[in-house]
Tab-separated table of C-alpha atoms and ligand atoms in Angstrom:
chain	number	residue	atom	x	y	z
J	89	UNK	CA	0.000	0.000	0.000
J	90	UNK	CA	1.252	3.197	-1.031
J	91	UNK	CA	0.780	5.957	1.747
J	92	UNK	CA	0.552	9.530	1.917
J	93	UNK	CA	3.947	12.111	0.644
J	94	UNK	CA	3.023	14.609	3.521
J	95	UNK	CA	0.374	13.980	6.164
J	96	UNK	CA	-2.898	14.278	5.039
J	97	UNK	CA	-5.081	17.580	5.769
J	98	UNK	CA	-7.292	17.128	8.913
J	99	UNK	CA	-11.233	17.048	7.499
J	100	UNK	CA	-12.900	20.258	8.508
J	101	UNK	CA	-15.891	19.545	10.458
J	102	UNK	CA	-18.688	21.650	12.506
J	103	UNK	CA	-20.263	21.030	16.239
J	104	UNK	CA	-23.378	19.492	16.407
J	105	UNK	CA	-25.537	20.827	18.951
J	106	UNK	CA	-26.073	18.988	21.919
J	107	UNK	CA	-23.609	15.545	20.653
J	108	UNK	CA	-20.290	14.231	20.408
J	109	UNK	CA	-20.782	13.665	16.716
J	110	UNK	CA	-18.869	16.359	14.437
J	111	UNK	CA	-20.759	17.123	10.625
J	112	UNK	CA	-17.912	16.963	8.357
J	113	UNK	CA	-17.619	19.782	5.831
J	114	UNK	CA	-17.191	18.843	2.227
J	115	UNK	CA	-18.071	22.415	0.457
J	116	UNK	CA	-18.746	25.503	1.198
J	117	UNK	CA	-21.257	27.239	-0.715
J	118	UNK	CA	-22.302	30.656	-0.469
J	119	UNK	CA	-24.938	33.012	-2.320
J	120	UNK	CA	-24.051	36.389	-3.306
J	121	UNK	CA	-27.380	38.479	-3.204
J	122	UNK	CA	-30.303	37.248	-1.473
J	123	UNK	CA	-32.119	39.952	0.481
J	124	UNK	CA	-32.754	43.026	-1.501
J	125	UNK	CA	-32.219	45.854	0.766
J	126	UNK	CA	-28.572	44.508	1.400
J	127	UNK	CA	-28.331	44.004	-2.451
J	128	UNK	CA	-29.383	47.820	-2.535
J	129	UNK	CA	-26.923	48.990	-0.303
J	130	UNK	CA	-23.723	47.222	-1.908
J	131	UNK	CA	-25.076	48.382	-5.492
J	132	UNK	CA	-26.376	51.744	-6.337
J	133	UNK	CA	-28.971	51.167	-8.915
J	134	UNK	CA	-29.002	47.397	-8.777
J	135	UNK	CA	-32.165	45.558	-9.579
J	136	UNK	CA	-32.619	43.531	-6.310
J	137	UNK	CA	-34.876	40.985	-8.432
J	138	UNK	CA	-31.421	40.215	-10.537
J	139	UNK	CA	-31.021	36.159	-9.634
J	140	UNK	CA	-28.292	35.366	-6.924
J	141	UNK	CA	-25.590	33.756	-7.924
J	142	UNK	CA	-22.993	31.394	-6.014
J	143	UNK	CA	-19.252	31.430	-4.965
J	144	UNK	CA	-17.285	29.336	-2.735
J	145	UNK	CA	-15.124	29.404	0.045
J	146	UNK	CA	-12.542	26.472	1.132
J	147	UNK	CA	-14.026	23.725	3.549
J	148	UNK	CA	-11.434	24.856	5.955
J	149	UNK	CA	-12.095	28.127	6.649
J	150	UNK	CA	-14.842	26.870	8.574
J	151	UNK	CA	-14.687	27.958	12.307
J	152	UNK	CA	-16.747	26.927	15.338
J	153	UNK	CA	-18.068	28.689	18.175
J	154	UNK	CA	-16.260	30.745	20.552
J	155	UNK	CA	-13.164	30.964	18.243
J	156	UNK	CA	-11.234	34.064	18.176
J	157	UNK	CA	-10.760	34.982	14.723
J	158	UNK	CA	-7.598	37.010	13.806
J	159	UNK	CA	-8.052	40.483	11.604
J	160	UNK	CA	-6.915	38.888	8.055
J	161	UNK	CA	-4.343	40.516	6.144
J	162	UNK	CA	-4.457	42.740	3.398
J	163	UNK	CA	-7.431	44.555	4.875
J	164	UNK	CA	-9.044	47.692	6.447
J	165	UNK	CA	-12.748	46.669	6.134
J	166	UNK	CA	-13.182	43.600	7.642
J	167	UNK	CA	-17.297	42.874	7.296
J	168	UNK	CA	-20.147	41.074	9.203
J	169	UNK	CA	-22.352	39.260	6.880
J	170	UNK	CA	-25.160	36.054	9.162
J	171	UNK	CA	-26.338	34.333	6.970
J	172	UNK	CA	-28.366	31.189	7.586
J	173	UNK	CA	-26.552	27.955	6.982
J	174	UNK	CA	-28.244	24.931	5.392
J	175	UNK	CA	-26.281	21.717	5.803
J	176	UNK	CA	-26.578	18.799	2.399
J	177	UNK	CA	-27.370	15.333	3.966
J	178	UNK	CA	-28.435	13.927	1.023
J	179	UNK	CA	-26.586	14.187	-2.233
J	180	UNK	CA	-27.787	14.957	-5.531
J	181	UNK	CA	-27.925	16.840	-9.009
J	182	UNK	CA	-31.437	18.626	-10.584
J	183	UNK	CA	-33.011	18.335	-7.325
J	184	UNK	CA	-36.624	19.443	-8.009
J	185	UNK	CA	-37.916	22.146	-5.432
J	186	UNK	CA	-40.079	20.545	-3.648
J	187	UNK	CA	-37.631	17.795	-2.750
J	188	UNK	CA	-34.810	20.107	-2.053
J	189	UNK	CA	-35.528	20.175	1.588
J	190	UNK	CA	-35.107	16.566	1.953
J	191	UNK	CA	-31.710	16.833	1.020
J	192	UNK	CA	-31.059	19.023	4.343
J	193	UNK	CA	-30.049	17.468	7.175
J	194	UNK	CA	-28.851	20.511	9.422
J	195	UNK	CA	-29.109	24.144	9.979
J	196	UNK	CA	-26.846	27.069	11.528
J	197	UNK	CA	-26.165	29.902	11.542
J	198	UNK	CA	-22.921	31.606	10.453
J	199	UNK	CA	-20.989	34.503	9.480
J	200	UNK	CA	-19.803	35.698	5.808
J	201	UNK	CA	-17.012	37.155	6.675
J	202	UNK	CA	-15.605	39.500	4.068
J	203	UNK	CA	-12.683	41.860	3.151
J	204	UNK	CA	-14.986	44.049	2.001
J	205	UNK	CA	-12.230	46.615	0.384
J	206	UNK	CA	-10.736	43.914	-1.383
J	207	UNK	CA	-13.773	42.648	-3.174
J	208	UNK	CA	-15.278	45.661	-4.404
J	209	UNK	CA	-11.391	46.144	-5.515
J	210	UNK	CA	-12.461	42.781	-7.448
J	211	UNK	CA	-15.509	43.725	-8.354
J	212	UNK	CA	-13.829	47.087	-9.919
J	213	UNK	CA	-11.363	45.367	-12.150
J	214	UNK	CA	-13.811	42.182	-13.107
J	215	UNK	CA	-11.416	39.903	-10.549
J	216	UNK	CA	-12.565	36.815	-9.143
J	217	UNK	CA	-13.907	37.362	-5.786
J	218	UNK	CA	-11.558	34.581	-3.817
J	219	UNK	CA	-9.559	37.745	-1.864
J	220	UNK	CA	-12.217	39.406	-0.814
J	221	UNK	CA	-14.605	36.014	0.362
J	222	UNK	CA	-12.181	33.065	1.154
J	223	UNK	CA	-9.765	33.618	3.169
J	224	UNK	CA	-8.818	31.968	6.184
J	225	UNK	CA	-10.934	31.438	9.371
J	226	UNK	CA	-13.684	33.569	6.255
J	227	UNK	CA	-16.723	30.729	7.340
J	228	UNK	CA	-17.489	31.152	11.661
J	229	UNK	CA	-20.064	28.402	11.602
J	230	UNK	CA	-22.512	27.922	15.069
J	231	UNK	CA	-23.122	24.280	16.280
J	232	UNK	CA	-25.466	22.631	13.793
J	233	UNK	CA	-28.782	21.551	14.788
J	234	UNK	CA	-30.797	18.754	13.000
J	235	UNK	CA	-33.379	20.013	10.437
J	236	UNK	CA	-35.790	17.212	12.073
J	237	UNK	CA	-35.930	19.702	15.312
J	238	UNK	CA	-34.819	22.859	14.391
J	239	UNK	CA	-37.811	22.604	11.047
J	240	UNK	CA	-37.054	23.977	7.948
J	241	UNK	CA	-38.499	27.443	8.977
J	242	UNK	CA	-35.992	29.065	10.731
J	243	UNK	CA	-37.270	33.164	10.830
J	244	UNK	CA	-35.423	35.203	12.764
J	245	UNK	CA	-31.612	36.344	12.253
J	246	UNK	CA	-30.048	38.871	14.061
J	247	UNK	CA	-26.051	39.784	14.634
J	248	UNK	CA	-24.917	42.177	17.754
J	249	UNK	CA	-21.626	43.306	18.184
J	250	UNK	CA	-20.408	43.927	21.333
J	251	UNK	CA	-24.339	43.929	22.486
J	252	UNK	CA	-25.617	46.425	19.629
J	253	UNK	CA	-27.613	45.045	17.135
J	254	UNK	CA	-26.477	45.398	13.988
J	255	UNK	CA	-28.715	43.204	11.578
J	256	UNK	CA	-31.505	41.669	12.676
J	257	UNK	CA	-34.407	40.327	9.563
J	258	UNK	CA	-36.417	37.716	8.912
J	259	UNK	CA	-35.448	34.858	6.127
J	260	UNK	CA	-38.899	35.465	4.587
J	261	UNK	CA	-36.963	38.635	3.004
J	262	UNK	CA	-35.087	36.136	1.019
J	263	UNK	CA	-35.635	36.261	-2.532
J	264	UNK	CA	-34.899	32.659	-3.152
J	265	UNK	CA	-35.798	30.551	-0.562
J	266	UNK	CA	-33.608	27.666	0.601
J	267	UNK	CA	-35.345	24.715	-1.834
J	268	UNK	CA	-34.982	27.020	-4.622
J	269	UNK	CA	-31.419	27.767	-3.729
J	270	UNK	CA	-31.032	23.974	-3.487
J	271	UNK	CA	-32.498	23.061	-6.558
J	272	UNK	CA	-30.536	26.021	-8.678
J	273	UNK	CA	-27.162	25.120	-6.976
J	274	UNK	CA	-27.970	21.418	-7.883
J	275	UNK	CA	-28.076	22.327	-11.579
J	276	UNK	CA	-24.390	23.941	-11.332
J	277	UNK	CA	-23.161	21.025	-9.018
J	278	UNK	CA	-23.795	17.850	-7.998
J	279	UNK	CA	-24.368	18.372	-4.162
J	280	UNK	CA	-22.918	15.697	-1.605
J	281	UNK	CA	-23.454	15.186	1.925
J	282	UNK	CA	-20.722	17.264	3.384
J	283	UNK	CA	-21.629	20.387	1.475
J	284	UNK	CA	-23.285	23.496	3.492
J	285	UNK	CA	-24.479	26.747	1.835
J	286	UNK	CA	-24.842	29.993	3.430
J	287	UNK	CA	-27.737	31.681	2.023
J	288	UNK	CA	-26.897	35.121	2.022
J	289	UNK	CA	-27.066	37.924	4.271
J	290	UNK	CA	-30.036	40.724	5.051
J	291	UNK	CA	-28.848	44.276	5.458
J	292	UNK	CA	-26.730	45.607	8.274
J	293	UNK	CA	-23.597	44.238	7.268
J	294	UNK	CA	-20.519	46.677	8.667
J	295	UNK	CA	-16.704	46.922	9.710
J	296	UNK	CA	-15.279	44.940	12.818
J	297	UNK	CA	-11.943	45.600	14.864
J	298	UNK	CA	-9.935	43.759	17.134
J	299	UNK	CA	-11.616	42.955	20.167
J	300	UNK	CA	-14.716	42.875	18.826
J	301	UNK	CA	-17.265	40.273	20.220
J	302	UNK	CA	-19.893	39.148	18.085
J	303	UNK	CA	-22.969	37.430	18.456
J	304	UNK	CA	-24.608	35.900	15.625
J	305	UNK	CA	-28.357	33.955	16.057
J	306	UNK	CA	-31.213	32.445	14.125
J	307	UNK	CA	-34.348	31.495	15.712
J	308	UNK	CA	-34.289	27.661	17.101
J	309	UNK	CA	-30.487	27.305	16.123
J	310	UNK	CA	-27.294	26.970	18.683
J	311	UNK	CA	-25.411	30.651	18.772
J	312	UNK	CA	-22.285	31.916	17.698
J	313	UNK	CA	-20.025	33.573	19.333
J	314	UNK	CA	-16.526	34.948	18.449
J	315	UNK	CA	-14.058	37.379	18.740
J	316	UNK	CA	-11.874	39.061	16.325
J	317	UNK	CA	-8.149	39.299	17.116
J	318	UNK	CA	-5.353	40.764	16.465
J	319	UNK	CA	-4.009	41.932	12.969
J	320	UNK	CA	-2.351	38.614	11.867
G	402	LIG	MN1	-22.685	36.760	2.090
């Protein structure tokens, strides 16, 4: 048997609420516009009914709860973004939409975290988005809880920092709901157990600093905590 050159990488994985058992993380998925009125206030003039569209982040910039997150490099406008996190259970390709929610097993809720100066540098010069989206420790992640308790219609999301409220809606603003979001990401992808999406964020989204504690929840799901440290 032939082994490994180096050792291998150690598979990312997220808390389940409540157990010992870890959900590992094949992909992460993310969706760039989802809530109008934060698609209005990242683009003057943009037509908030445009479709969303997807980008990814790597599996291991997931982090869990309570993690102190250092201020990434190459930044001065390191941004919030909860989103709601649906978890794949279930693999598959042209999922119809009303199966898609069969297909998720868990939910959380998580943080987008973004360099937001270096992506609308990206955005400026037609650039991928990778330096502005997925960078290290980019994907804070709350314990997962299963979809068969938590149900499928997880409302409320809110984010404080350092107690103040800074964006707090309801995922009934979404434009595409999570089955449609699985379905459409199915056509682009074959899904596989392992893969989790964050679904965008509502409006709100603003600047951290080191120190900063921030809270994110979702109605019915585990919180997140973290803290952002120092300028790595
Ligand atoms: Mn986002």
């Amino acid at each position: 048997m032939t082994g490994y050159t180096i050792p291998p990488p150690p598979q990312a994985s997220l808390a389940i609420a409540g157990s010992d058992q870890r959900f590992p993380v094949r992909r992460v998925y993310c969706v760039g516009r989802n809530y109008s009125r934060h698609v209005m206030e990242m683009n003057e003039g943009a037509d908030p009914r445009d479709p969303p569209f997807f980008f990814q982040k790597p599996a291991d910039a997931v982090v869990g709860d309570g993690a102190t997150v250092p201020y990434p490099p190459l930044t001065d406008d390191l941004q919030h973004e909860v989103e709601l996190v649906a978890c794949i259970g279930t693999g598959g390709a042209d999922i119809p939409v009303d199966r898609a929610l069969d297909h998720v097993a868990f939910y959380g809720v998580g943080i987008d975290l973004t360099r937001r100066d270096l992506q609308f540098r990206a955005r400026e010069k037609s650039w991928p988005w990778e330096m502005g989206k997925s960078f290290d420790h980019s994907a804070p992640i709350g314990p997962l809880t299963p979809a068969d308790t938590a149900g499928h219609g997880v409302r409320g999301i809110s984010l404080s920092v350092n107690g103040a409220v800074r964006q707090q809606s309801d995922t009934a603003h979404m434009t595409w709901s999570v089955a449609e979001i699985v379905a459409e990401l199915s056509r682009q992808y074959r899904l596989e157990p392992g893969d989790i999406i964050l679904t965008g964020t509502p409006e709100g989204v603003g600047a951290l600093v080191p120190g900063d504690v921030v809270e994110a929840r979702a109605d019915g799901l585990a919180p997140l905590t973290l803290t952002i440290g120092d300028r790595t």
